[in-house]
XYZ file of C-alpha atoms in Angstrom:
627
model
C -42.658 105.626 153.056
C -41.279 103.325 150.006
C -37.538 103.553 150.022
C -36.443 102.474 153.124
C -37.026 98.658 153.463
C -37.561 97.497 150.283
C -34.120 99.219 149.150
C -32.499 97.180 151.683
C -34.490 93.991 151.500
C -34.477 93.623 147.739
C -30.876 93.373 146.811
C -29.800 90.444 144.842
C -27.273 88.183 145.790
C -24.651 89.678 144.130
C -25.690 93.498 145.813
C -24.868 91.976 149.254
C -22.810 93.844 151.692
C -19.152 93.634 151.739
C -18.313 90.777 153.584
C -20.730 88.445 151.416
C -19.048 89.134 148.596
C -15.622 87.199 149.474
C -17.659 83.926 150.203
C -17.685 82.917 146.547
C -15.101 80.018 147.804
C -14.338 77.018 145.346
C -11.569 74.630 146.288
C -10.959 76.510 149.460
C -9.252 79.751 147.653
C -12.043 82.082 147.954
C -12.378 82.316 143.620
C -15.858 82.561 141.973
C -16.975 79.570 140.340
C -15.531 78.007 137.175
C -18.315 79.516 134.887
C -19.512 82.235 137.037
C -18.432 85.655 136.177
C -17.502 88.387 139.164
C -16.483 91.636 139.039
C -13.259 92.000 141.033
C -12.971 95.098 143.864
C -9.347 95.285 145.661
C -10.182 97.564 148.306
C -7.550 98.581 151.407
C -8.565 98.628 155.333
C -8.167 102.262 156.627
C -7.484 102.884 160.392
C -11.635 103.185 161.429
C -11.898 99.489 160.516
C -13.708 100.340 157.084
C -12.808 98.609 153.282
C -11.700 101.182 151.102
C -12.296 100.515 147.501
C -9.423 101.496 144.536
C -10.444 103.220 142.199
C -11.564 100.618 138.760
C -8.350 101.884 136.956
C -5.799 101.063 140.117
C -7.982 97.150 140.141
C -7.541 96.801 136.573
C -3.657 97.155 137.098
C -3.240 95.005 140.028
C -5.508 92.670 138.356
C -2.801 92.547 134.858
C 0.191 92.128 137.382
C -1.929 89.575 139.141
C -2.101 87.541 136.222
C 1.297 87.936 135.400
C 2.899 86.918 138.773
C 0.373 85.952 141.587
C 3.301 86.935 144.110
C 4.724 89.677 143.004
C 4.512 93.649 143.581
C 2.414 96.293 142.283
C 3.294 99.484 141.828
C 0.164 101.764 142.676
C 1.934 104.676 141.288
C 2.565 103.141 137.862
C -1.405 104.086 137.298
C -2.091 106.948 139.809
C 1.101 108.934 140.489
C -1.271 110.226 143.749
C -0.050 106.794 145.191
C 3.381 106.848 143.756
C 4.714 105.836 147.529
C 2.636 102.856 147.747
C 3.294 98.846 147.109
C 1.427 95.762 147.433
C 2.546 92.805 147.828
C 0.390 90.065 146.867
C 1.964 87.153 149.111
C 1.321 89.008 152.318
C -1.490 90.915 150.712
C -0.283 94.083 152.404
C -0.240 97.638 151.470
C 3.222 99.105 152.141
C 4.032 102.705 151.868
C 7.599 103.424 151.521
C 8.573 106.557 152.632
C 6.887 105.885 156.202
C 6.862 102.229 156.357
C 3.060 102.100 157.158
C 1.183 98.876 156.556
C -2.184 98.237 155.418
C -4.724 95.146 154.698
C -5.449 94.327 151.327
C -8.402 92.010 150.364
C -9.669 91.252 146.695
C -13.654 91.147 146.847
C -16.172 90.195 143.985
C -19.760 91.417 143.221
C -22.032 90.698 140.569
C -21.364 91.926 137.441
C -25.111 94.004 137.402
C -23.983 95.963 140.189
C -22.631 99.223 140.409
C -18.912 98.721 140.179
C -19.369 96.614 137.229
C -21.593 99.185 135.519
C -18.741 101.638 136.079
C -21.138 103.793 138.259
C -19.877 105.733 141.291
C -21.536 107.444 144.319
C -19.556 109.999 146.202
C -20.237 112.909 148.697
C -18.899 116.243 149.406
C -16.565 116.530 152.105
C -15.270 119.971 153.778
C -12.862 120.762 151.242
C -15.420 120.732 148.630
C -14.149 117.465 147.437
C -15.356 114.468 146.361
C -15.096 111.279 148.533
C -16.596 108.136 147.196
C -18.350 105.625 149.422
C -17.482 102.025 150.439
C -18.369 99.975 147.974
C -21.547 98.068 150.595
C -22.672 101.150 150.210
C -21.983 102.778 146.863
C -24.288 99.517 145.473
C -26.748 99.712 148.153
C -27.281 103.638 147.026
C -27.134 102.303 143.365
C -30.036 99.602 143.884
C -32.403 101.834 145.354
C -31.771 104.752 142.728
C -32.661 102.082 140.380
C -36.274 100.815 141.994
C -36.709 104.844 141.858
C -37.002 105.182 145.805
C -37.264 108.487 146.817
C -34.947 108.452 150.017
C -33.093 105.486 151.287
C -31.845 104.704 155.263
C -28.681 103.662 155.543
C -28.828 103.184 159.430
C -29.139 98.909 158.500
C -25.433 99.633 157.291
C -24.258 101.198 161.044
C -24.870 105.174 159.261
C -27.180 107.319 160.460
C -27.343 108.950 157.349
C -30.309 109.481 154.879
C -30.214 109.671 151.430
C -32.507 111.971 149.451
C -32.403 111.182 145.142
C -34.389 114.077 144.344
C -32.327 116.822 145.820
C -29.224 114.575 145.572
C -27.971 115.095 149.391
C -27.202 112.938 152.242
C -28.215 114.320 155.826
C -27.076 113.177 159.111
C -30.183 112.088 161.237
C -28.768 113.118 164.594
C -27.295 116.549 163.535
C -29.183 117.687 160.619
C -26.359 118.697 158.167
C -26.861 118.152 154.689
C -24.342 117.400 151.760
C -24.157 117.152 148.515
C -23.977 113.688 146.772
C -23.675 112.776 143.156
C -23.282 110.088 140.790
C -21.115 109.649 138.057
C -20.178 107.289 135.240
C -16.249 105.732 135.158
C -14.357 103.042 134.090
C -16.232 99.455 135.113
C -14.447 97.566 137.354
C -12.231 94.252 135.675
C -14.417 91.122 135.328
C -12.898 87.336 136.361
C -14.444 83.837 135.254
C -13.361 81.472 137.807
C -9.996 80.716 139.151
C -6.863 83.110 138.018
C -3.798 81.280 137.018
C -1.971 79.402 139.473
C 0.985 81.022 141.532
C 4.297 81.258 140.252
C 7.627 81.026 142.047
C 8.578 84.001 143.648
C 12.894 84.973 142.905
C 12.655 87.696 140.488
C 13.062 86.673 137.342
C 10.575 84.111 137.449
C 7.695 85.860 135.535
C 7.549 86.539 131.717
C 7.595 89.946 130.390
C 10.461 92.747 131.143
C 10.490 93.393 134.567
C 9.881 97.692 135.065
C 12.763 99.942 135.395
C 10.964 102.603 137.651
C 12.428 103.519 140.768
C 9.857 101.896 142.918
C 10.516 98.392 141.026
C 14.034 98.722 141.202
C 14.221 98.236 144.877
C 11.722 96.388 145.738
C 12.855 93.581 143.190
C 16.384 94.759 144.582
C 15.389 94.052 148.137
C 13.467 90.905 147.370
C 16.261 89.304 145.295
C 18.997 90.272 148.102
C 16.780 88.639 150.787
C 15.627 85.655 148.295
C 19.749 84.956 148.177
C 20.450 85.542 151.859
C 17.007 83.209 152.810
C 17.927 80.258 150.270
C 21.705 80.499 152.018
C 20.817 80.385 155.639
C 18.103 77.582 154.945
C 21.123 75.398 153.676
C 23.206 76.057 156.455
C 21.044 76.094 159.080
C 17.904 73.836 158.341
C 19.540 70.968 155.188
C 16.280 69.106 155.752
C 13.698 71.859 155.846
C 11.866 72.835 152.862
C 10.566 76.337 152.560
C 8.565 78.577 150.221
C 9.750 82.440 150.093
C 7.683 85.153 151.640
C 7.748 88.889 150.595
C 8.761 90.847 153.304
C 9.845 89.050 156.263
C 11.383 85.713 154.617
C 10.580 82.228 155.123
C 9.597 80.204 158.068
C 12.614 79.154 159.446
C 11.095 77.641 162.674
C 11.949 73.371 162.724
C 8.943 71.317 162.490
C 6.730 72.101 165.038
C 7.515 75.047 166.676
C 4.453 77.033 165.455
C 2.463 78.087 162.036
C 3.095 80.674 159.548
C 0.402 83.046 159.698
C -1.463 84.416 156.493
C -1.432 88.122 156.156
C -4.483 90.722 156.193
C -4.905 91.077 160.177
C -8.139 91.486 161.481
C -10.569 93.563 160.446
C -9.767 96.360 163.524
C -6.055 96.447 161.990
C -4.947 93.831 164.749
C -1.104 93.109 164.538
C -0.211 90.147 163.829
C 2.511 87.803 166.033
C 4.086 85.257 163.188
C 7.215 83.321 164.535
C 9.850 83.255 161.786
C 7.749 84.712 158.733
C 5.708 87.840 159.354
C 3.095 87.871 156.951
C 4.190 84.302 155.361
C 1.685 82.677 153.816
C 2.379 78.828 154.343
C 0.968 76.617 157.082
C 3.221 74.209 158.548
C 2.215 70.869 158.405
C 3.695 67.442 160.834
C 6.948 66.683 159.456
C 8.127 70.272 158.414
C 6.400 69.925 155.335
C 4.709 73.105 153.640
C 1.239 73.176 152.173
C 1.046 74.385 148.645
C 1.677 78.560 148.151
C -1.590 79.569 149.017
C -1.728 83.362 148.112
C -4.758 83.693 150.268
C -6.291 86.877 147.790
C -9.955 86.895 148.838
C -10.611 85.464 152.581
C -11.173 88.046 154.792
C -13.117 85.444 157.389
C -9.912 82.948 156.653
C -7.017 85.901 157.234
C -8.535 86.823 160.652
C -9.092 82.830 161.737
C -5.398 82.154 160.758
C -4.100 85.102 162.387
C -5.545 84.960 165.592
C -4.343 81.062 166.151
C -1.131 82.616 164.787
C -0.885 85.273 167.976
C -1.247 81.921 170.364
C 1.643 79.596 168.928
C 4.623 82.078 169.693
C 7.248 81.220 171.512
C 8.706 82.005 174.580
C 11.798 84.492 174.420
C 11.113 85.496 171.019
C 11.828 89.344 170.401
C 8.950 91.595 169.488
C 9.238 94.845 167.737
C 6.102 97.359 168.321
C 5.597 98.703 165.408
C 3.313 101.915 165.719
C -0.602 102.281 164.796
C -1.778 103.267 162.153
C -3.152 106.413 163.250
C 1.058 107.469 163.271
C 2.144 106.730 167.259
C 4.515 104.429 168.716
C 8.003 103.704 169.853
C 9.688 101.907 166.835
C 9.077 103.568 163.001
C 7.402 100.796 160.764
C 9.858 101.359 157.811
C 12.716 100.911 160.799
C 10.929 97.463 162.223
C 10.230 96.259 158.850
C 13.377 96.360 157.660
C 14.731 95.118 161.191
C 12.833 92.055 160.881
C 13.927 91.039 157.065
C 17.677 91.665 158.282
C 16.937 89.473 161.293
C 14.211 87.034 159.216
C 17.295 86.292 156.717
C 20.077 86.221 159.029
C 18.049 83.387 160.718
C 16.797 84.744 163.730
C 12.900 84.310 164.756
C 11.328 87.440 164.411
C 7.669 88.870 166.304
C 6.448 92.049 164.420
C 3.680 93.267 166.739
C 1.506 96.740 166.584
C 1.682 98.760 169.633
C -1.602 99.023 172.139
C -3.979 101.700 171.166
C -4.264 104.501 173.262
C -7.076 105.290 176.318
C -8.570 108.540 175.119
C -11.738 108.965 176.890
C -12.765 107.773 180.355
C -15.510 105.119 180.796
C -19.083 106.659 180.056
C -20.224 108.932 183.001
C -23.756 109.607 184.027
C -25.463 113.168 184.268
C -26.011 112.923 187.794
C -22.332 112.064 188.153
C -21.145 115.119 186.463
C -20.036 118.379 188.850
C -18.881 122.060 188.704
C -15.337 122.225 189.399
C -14.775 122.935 193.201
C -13.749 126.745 193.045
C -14.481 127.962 189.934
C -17.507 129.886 188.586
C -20.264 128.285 186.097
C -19.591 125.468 184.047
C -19.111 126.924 180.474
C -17.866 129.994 178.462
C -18.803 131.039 175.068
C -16.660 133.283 172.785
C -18.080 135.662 170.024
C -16.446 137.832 167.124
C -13.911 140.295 167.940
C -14.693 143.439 168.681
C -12.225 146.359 168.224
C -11.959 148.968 170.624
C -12.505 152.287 168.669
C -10.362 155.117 170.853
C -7.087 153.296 170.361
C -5.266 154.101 167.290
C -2.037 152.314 166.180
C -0.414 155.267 166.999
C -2.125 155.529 170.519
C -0.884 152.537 171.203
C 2.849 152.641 170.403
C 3.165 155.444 172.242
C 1.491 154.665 175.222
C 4.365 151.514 175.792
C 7.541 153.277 174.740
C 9.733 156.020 175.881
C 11.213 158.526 173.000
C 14.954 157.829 172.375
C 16.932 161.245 171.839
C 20.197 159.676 171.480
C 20.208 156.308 170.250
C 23.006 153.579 170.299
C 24.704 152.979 167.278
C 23.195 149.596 166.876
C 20.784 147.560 164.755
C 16.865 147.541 165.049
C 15.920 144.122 165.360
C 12.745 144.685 163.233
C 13.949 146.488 160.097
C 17.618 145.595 160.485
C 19.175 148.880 160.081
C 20.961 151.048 162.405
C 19.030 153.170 165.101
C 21.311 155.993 164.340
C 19.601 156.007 160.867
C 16.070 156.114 159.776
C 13.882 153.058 159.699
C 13.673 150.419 156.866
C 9.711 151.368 156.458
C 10.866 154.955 155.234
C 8.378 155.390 152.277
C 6.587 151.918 153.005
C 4.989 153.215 156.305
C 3.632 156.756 156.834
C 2.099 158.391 159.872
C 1.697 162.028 160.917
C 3.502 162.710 163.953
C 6.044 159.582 163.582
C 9.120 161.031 161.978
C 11.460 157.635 160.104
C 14.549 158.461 162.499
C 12.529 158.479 165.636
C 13.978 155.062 168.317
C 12.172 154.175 171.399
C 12.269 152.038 174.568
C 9.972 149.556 175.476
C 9.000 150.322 179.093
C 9.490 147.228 180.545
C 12.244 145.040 178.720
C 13.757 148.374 177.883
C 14.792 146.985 173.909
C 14.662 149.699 171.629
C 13.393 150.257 168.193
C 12.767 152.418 165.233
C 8.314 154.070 166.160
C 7.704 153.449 162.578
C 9.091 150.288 162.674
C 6.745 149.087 165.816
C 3.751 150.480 164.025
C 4.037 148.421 161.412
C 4.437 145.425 163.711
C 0.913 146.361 165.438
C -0.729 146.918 162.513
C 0.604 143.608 161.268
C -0.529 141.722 164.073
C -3.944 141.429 165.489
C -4.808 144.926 166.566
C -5.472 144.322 170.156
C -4.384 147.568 171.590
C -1.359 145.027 173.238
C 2.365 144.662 172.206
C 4.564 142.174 171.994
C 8.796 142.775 172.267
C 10.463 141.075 169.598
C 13.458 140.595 170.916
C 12.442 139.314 174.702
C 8.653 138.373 173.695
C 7.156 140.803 176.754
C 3.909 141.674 176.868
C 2.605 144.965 177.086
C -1.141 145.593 177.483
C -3.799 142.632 177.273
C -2.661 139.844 174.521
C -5.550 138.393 172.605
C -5.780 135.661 169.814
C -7.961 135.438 166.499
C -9.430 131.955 167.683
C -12.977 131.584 166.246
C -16.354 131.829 168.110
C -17.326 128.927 169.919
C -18.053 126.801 173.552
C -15.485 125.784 176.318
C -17.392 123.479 178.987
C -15.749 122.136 181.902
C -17.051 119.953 184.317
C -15.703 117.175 187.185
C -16.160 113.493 186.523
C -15.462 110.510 188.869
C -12.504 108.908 187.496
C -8.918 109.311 188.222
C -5.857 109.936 185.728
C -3.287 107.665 185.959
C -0.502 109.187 188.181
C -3.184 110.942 190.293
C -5.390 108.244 192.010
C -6.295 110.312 194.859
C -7.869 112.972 192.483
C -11.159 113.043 190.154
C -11.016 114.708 186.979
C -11.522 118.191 185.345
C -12.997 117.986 181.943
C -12.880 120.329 179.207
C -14.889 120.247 175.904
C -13.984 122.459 173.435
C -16.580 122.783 170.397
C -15.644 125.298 167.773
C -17.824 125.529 164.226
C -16.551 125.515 160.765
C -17.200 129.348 159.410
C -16.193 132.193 157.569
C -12.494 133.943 158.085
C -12.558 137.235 159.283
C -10.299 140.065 159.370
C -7.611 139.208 161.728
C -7.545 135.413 159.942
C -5.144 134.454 157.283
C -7.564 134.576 154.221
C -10.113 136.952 155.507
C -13.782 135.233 153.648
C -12.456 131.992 152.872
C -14.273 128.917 154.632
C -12.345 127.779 157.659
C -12.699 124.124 159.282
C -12.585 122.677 162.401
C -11.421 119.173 162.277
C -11.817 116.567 165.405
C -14.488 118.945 167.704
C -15.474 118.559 170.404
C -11.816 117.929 171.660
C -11.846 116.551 175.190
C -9.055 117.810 177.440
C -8.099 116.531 181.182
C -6.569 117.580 184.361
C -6.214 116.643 187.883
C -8.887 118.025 190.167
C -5.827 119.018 192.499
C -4.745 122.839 193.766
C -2.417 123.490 190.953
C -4.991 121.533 188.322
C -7.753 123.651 189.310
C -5.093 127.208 189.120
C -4.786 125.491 185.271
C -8.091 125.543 184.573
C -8.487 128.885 185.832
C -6.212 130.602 183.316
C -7.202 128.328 180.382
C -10.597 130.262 180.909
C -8.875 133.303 180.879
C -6.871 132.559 178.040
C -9.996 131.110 176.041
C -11.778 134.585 176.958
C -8.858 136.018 175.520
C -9.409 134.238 172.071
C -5.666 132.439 172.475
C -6.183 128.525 172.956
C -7.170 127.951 169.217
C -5.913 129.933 166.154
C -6.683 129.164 162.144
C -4.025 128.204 160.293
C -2.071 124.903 158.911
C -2.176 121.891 160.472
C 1.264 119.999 161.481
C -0.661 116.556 161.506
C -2.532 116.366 158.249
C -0.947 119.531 156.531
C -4.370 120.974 155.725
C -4.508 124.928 155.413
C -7.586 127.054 156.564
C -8.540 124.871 159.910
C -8.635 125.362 163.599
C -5.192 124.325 165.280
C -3.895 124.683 168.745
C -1.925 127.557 169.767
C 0.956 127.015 171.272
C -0.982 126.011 174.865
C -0.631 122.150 175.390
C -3.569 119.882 176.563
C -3.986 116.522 177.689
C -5.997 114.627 175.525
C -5.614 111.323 175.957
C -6.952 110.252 178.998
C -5.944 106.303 180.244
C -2.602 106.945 178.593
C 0.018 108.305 177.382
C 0.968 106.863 174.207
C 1.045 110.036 171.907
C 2.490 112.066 174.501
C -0.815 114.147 175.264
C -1.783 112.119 177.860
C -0.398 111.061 181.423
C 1.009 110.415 183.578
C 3.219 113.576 183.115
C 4.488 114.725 186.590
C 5.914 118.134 184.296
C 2.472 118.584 182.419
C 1.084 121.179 184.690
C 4.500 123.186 185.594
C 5.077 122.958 181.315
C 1.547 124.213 180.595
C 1.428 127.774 183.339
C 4.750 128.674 181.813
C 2.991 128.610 178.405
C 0.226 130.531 179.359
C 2.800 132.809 180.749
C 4.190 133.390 177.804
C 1.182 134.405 176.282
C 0.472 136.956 179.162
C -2.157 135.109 180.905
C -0.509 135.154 184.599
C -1.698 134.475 188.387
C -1.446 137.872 188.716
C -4.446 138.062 185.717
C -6.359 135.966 188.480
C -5.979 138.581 191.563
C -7.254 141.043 189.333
């Protein structure tokens, strides 16, 4: 059909993909040519390796401070108070966000001033929260030139997405899975427009610009922070180095290495959000030169290609015995808190001291690829998966029915409070004239068989018929279990299998793994928001345990307790604070398999002790096995 290759093949130069854009390079700067005219894109490098464009309003700011002071700070939240925690800093060309220290690449990219961003035109798709998402930009123009030359559908699998895009019904389906979303395009601001080279750099101590420097917060301690290191930096280099000449740096300070003891890295990192090893200046943007002698302050705004070059040589000139800090991924793990390290290494950076801020290794969450004829049932256990459908209530037991059938009546009760309703047993319970039932009087106290805690009956019926209406119960006080505990988790697939590899801390032993695949779908009455759309973020979620005696006993009960609907619940998640999705319930798995960076991985010689008394607690037992 028309719209595949010829939307690809017949972009003009100034449609190309994302990395052509930055090679508009005149006097070795990366600017567009004198008379040339380029839209400008800043765009941020998010943790899957992919350029994420700002939005034209955020560019046009960081363009106007740009212009203003070539190494200063912008305030994102000045123009979107969505970003109100984050800061870039132009010399290092960093994101920073300040209430978790994170750091990200910045780069500044051009495209032709025909193209989409400088038409102000947009191309986003729906995501699972019935938001809007917008594309990268590659691809946003790509979509843009072949909606033009009126193609029907357009492949973007010569991008790396197997995705197709359909104009007439506006949607984008996924070739291997066949889900469809919505896309749409929309008119905003057009992105700011540059002729040739911006205005050179200017010094960096505050003060240095023209124009009143902002009052906000944000400003206030950045400049604050900048000017006190500025001070300390300009104080130490007379002391320690009276010959060396230096430029300032943003975050980390100047080189203070004496000639010849390494280079000064530029900032941006690599494309895969490499960390970067600088000796002295973390993110400084100066080479050194023979005889200590500094190039020019080259702000390095628009070489991607040039950032990664200068930062790998940078990893290979450090020095023995100087200190590194891990600071941890992106994705949120390691051992030292970015904000903690960062500030660590301008304390140390000023004070003199060489400094090596380094990202910590990523973790191992998946073992090396596995053949199907390498894959086999667990040793033991019966059939290699187990499916889960919607609830279904058992009709002969009554809330009533089942309070009754756990506790024994209470003629003379202690004068003492019930833990549910917080009055006194010797009175009636706090659900008086909230709670009715025939045949349950208010002043009525019972014992729970087993634990023997006692209670108000009307006050445990309104527990059970708060809960999930199993036909179990579940002592407040003690948390024992009478009857058969099940969950609310939603339908959907647990698959286990063996593979040939061996966790770390058990190299005698292959491995048990479990898939979990769960659906996104509709709440239902024993969910939070009974109706509402529920997702299910990250499935399938691959879990892993030794193929050992007590591993295989593990494995055991997490059938039982997926049978009983209890490994997944719906809810809020703790990691990305979204409400309405699939989370874990309270049973821990392993799922990080080479590792244990996150802490859900091994080795873990507790992991499997930890894990049966959870499912204990949840009433699934050896004793559940026997039976």
């Amino acid at each position: 059909m028309p719209g595949h290759g010829t939307g690809l093949s017949s972009r003009s130069p100034g449609m190309a993909r994302q990395g052509s854009g930055a090679m508009l390079a005149s006097g070795g700067l990366g600017f567009p040519p004198q008379n040339l005219a380029r839209v400008v894109v800043w765009e941020w490098l998010n943790e899957h390796g992919r350029w994420r464009p700002y939005s034209a309003a955020v560019c046009h700011h960081i363009e106007n401070v740009l212009k203003e002071d070539a190494r200063g700070s912008v305030v994102l939240g000045q123009v979107d108070v969505q970003l109100a925690p984050y800061v870039i800093d132009l010399q290092s060309m960093h994101q920073f966000r300040q209430d978790t220290g994170t750091m990200r690449p910045v780069r500044r990219n051009f495209y032709d001033p025909s193209s989409a961003p400088g038409k102000g035109i947009v191309w986003e798709w729906e995501n699972d929260n019935s938001s809007w998402t917008p594309y990268d930009m590659d691809i946003c123009i790509t979509i843009q030139n072949a909606y033009e030359k009126q193609h029907p559908w357009l492949d973007l699998s010569s991008l790396g997405f197997c995705y197709l895009i359909y104009f007439s019904s506006m949607s984008q389906m996924n070739r291997q899975t066949q889900r469809k979303r919505r896309l749409r395009r929309r008119m905003d601001l057009a992105y700011p427009l540059t002729m040739g080279s911006i205005p050179k750099s200017q010094s960096w101590p505050v003060g240095a610009s023209t124009g009143t420097p902002c009052s906000c917060p944000q400003c206030l301690l950045v400049n604050s922070t900048r000017a006190a290191s500025n001070a300390i930096l300009a104080s130490q280099r007379r002391k320690l180095y009276p010959g060396a000449v230096r430029q300032s740096s943003t975050f980390a300070g100047a080189a203070l290495w004496p000639a010849g003891m390494g280079t000064a890295a530029v900032a941006g990192g690599t494309a895969k959000g490499e960390g970067l090893r600088v000796p002295g200046g973390a993110f400084a943007p100066n080479q050194n030169v023979p005889g200590g002698v500094p190039l020019p302050g080259l702000n390095n705004l628009n070489q991607p290609g040039t950032q990664r070059g200068a930062g790998l040589g940078a990893r290979a000139t450090v020095p023995p015995g100087v200190p590194a800090l891990p600071v941890k991924n992106l994705n949120g793990t390691g051992p030292v808190h970015p904000a903690l390290a960062g500030m660590t290494g301008i304390l140390m950076c000023a004070a003199g001291l060489p400094v090596c801020l380094t990202r910590a290794p990523k973790p191992i969450l998946h073992p090396p690829p596995v053949s199907k004829s390498d894959i086999k049932p667990v040793p033991g256990v019966n059939g290699i998966c187990r499916k889960t459908k919607k609830k279904h209530l058992k009709k002969s037991k009554t809330p009533e029915d089942v309070v009754r059938r756990y506790i024994q009546k209470v003629k003379n009760p202690p004068d003492e409070d019930c833990t549910i309703c917080m009055e006194r047993l010797v009175t009636s319970s706090g659900y008086e004239g909230v709670l009715s039932h025939r045949g349950i009087k208010p002043e009525l106290v019972g014992k729970l068989g087993k634990c023997g805690h006692m209670y108000h009956l009307l006050c445990l019926l309104a527990m059970y018929n708060n809960g999930n209406k199993d036909g179990s119960l579940q002592c407040p006080t003690c948390k024992a279990i009478y009857g058969e505990k099940t969950g609310t988790q939603p339908p959907g697939k647990m698959e286990f299998h063996l593979i040939p590899h061996s966790l770390p801390g058990y190299t005698d032993s292959k491995t048990i793994r479990i898939v979990y695949d769960i659906p996104t779908g509709i709440q239902g009455p024993e969910h939070p928001n009974p109706g509402k759309k529920f997702t299910a973020r990250g499935f399938p979620r691959h879990c892993y345990l030794p193929d050992n005696e007590k591993g295989r006993k593990v494995l055991k009960l997490l059938i039982v307790a997926w049978d009983r609907r209890l490994i997944f619940t719906i809810g809020t998640s703790n990691t990305t604070g979204e409400s309405d999705t699939v989370v874990w319930n309270e049973i821990h798995h392993k799922t990080e398999f080479g590792s244990n960076l996150t802490g859900h991985g091994y080795p873990d010689p507790n992991y499997l002790d930890n894990v049966l008394a959870e499912l204990l607690a949840q009433g699934v037992s050896e004793a559940t096995l026997k039976d």
